[in-house]
mmCIF file of C-alpha atoms in Angstrom:
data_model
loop_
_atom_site.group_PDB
_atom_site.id
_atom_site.type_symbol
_atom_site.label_atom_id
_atom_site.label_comp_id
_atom_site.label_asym_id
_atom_site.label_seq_id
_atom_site.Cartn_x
_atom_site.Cartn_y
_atom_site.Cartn_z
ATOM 1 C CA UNK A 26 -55.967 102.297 7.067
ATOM 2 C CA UNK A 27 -52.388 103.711 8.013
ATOM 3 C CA UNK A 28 -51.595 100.674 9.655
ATOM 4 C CA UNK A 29 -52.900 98.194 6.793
ATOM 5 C CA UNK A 30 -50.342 100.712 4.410
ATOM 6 C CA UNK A 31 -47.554 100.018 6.921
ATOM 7 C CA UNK A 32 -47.719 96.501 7.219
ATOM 8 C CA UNK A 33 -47.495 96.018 3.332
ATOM 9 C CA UNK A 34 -45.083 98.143 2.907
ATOM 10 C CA UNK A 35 -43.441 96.019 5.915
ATOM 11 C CA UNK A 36 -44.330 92.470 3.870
ATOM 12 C CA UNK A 37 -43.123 93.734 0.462
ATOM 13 C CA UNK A 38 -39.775 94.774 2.009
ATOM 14 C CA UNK A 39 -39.389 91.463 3.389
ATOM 15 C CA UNK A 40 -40.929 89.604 0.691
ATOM 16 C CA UNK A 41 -38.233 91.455 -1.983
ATOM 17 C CA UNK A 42 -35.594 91.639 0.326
ATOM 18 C CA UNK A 43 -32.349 91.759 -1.553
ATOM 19 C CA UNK A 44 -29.532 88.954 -1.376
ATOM 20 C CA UNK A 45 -25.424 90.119 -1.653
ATOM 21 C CA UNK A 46 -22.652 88.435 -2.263
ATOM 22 C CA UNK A 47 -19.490 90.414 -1.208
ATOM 23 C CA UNK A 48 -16.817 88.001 -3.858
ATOM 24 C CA UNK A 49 -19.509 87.939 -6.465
ATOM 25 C CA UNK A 50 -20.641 84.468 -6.255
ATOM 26 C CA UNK A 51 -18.736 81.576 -6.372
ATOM 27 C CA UNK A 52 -15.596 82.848 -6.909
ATOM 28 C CA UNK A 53 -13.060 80.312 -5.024
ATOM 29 C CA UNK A 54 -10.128 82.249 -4.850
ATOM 30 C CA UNK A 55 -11.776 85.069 -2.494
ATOM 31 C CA UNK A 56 -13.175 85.519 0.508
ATOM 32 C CA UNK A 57 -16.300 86.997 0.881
ATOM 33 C CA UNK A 58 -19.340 86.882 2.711
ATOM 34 C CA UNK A 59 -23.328 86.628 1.735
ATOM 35 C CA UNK A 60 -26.168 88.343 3.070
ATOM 36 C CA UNK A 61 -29.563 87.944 2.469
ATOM 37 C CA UNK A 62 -32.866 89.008 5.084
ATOM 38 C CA UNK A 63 -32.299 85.616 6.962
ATOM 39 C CA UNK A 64 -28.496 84.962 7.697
ATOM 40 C CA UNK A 65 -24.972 86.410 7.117
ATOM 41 C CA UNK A 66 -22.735 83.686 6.436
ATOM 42 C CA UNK A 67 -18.821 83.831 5.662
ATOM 43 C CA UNK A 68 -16.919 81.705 3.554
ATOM 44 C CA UNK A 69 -14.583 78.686 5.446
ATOM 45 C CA UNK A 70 -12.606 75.946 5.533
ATOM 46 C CA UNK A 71 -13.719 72.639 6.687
ATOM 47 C CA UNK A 72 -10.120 71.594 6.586
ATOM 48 C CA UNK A 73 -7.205 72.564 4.234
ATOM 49 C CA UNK A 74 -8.777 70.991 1.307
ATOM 50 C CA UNK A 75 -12.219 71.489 1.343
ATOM 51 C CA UNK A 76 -13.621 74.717 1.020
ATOM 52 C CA UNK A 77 -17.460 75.819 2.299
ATOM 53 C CA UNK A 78 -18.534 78.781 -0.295
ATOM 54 C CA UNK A 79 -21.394 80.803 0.082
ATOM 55 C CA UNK A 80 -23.518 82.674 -2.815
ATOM 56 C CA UNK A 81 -27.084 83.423 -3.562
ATOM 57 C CA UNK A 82 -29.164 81.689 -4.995
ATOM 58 C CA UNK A 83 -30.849 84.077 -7.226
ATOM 59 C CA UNK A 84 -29.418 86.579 -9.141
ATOM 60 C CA UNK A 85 -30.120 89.773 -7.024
ATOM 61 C CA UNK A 86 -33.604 88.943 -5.264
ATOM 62 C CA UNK A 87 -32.624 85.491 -2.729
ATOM 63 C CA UNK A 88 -31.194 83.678 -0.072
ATOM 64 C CA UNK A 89 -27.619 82.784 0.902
ATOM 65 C CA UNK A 90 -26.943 78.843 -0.193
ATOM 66 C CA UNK A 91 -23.569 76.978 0.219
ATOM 67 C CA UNK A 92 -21.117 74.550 -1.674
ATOM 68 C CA UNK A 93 -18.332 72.364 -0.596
ATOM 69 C CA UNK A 94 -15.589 73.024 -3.349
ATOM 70 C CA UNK A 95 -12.252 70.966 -2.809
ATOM 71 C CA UNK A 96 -9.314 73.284 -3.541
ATOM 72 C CA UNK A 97 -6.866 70.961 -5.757
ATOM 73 C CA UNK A 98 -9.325 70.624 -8.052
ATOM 74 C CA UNK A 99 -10.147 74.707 -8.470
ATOM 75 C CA UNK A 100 -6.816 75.328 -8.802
ATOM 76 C CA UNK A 101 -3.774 72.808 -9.200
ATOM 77 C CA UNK A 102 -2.069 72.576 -6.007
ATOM 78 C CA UNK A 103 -3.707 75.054 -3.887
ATOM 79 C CA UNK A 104 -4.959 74.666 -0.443
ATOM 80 C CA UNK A 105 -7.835 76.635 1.864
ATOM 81 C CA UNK A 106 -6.480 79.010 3.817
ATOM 82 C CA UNK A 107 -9.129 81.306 5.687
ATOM 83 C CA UNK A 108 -12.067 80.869 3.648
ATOM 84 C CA UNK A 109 -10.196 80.792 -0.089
ATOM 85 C CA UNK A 110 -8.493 78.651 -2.350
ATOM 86 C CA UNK A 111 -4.954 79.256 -2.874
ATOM 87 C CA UNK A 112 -1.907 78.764 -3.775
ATOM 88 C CA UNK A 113 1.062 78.991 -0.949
ATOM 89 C CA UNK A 114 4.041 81.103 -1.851
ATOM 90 C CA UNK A 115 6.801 78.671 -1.246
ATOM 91 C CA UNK A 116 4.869 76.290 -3.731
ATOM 92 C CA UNK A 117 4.965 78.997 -6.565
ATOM 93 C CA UNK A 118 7.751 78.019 -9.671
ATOM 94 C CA UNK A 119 8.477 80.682 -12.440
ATOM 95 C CA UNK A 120 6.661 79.722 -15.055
ATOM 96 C CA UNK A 121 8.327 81.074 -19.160
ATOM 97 C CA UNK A 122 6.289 83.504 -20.622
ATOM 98 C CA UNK A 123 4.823 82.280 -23.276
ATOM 99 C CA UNK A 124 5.017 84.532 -26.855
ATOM 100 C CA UNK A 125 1.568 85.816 -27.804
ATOM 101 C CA UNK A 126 -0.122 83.776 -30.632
ATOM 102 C CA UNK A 127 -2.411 85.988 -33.021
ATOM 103 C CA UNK A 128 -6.228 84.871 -32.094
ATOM 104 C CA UNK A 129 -8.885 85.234 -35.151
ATOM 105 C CA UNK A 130 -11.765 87.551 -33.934
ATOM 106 C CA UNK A 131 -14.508 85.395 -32.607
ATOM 107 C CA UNK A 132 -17.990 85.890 -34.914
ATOM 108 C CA UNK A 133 -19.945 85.138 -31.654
ATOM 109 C CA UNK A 134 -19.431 85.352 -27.595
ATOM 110 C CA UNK A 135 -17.856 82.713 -26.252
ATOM 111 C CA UNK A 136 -19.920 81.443 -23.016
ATOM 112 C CA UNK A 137 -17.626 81.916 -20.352
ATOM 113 C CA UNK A 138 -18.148 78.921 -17.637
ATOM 114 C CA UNK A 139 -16.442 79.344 -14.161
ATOM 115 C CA UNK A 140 -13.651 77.185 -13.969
ATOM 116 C CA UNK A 141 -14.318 74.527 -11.246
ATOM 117 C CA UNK A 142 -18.453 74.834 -11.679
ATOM 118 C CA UNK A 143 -20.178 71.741 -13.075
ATOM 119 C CA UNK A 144 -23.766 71.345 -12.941
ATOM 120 C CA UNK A 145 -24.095 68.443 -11.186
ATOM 121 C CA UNK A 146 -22.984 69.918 -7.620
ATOM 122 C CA UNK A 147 -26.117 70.656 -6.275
ATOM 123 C CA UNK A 148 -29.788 70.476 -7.692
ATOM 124 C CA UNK A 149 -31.383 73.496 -8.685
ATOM 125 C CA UNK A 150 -34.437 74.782 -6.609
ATOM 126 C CA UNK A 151 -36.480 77.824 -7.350
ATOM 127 C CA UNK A 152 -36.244 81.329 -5.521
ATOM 128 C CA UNK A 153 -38.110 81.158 -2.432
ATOM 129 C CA UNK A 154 -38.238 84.839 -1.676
ATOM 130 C CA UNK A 155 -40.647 84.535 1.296
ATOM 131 C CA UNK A 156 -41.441 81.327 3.835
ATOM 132 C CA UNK A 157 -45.059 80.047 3.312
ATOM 133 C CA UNK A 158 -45.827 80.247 7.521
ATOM 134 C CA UNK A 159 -44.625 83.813 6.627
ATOM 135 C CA UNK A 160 -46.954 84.065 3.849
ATOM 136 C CA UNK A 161 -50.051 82.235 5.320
ATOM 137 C CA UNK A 162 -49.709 84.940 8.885
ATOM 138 C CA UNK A 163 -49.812 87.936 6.467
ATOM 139 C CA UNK A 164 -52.728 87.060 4.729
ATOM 140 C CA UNK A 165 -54.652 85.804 8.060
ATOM 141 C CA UNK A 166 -53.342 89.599 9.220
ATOM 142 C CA UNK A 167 -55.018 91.609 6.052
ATOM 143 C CA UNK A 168 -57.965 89.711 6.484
ATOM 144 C CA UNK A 169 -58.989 89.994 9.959
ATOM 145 C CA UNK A 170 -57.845 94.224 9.233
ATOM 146 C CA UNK A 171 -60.497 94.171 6.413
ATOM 147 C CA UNK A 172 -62.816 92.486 8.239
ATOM 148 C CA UNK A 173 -62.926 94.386 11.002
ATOM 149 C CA UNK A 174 -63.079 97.505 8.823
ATOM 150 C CA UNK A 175 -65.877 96.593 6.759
ATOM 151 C CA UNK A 176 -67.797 95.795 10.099
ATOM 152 C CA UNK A 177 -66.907 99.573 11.317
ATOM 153 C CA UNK A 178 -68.490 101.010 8.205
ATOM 154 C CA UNK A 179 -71.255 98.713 8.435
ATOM 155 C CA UNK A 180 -72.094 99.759 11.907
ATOM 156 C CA UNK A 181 -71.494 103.887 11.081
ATOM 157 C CA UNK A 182 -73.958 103.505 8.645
ATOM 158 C CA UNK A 183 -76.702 101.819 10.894
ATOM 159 C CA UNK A 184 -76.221 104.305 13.458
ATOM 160 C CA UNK A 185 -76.460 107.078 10.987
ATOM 161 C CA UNK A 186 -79.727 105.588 9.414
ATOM 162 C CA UNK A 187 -81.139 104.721 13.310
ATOM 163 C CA UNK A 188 -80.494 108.934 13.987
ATOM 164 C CA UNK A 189 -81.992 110.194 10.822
ATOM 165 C CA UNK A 190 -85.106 108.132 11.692
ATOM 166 C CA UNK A 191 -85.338 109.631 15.163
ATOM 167 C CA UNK A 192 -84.183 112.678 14.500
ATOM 168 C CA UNK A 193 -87.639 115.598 14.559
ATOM 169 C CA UNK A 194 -88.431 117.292 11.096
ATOM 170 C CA UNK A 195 -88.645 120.458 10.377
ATOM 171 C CA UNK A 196 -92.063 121.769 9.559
ATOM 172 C CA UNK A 197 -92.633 123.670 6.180
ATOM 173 C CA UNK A 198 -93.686 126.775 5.824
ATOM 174 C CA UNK A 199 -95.930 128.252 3.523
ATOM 175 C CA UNK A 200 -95.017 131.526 1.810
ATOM 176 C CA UNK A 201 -97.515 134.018 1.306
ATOM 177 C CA UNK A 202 -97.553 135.599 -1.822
#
C-alpha cells in the first residue's frame, strides 16, 4: 500500500510539474531561459536577425514552446545579439524629450498587448501536462498493484476460513448449580 502511495505521489508530481520562464515570457529584449519537467532550453539567435524565443505554453502548469521573432520588426533597427533583440550602441541618436501632454484618466483598463505579438504566429494547442504513453503505463501500473492486492486478501481469507474449519472445538461444560 506504501508503494501504491509513492507512486502517485510520484505521477501527480510529474503530471503537475511546473513550467518557468526566467524573462517572463516572450519578452524579446531579454535573455532568459525556460524550464519545464522535459527540457531546459535558452533563448538564441539563428542569425543576427532572427531570434528563437522560448516561453511556456501555459500560464504556470506546462511545457517550454518556441517562436522565431525577427528583430527589426520588435524593435526598429535592432539586431540579435546572444539570445535578445537589441539595439547596438553606435546605432543609438539622441532623441528631444518630448514635453508631457496631460492624459484624461481612463474609465476602464486598457488591454495591454506585447508589442511585436500577433496572433497569427503560431496556432494555439491545449496544455498537455502529461504524455498519453506516460498516462496509459501508470494506469496499467495501478491496476496490476490492485489486482494483485485484491488477490492477497482473497487468498488470507480462504486460508483463514480453511483453519477455522479444521481447527478442534472446545467442548462445553456444564455448570452445576
Amino acid at each position: 500500500m506504501k508503494r501504491l502511495v509513492l507512486g502517485l505521489v510520484l505521477l501527480a508530481s510529474l503530471a503537475f510539474a511546473a513550467c518557468s520562464d526566467s524573462d517572463g515570457g516572450r519578452v524579446y529584449g531579454t535573455k532568459g531561459f525556460c524550464q519545464d519537467p522535459f527540457k531546459n532550453r535558452t533563448d538564441y539567435c539563428l542569425d543576427s536577425q532572427m531570434l528563437v524565443e522560448y516561453y511556456c505554453s501555459g500560464t504556470t502548469i506546462g511545457e517550454c514552446k518556441a517562436v522565431q521573432q525577427t528583430c527589426p520588426w520588435v524593435i526598429q533597427g535592432s539586431s540579435c545579439n546572444d539570445g535578445a533583440c537589441g539595439i547596438k550602441l553606435d546605432t543609438l541618436v539622441a532623441l528631444p524629450k518630448p514635453s508631457p501632454t496631460p492624459s484624461p484618466t481612463p474609465t476602464a483598463q486598457p488591454v495591454l498587448i506585447e508589442e511585436g505579438y500577433t496572433p497569427q504566429q503560431e496556432r494555439i494547442e491545449p496544455v498537455q501536462t502529461l504524455p498519453f504513453w506516460l498516462a496509459a503505463a501508470a494506469l496499467a501500473v495501478l491496476f496490476v498493484l490492485g489486482y494483485r492486492y485484491s488477490e492477497k486478501r482473497a487468498l488470507d481469507r480462504q486460508t483463514h476460513a480453511i483453519s477455522e474449519a479444521f481447527a478442534p472445538k472446545k467442548a462445553k461444560r456444564k455448570r452445576r448449580g
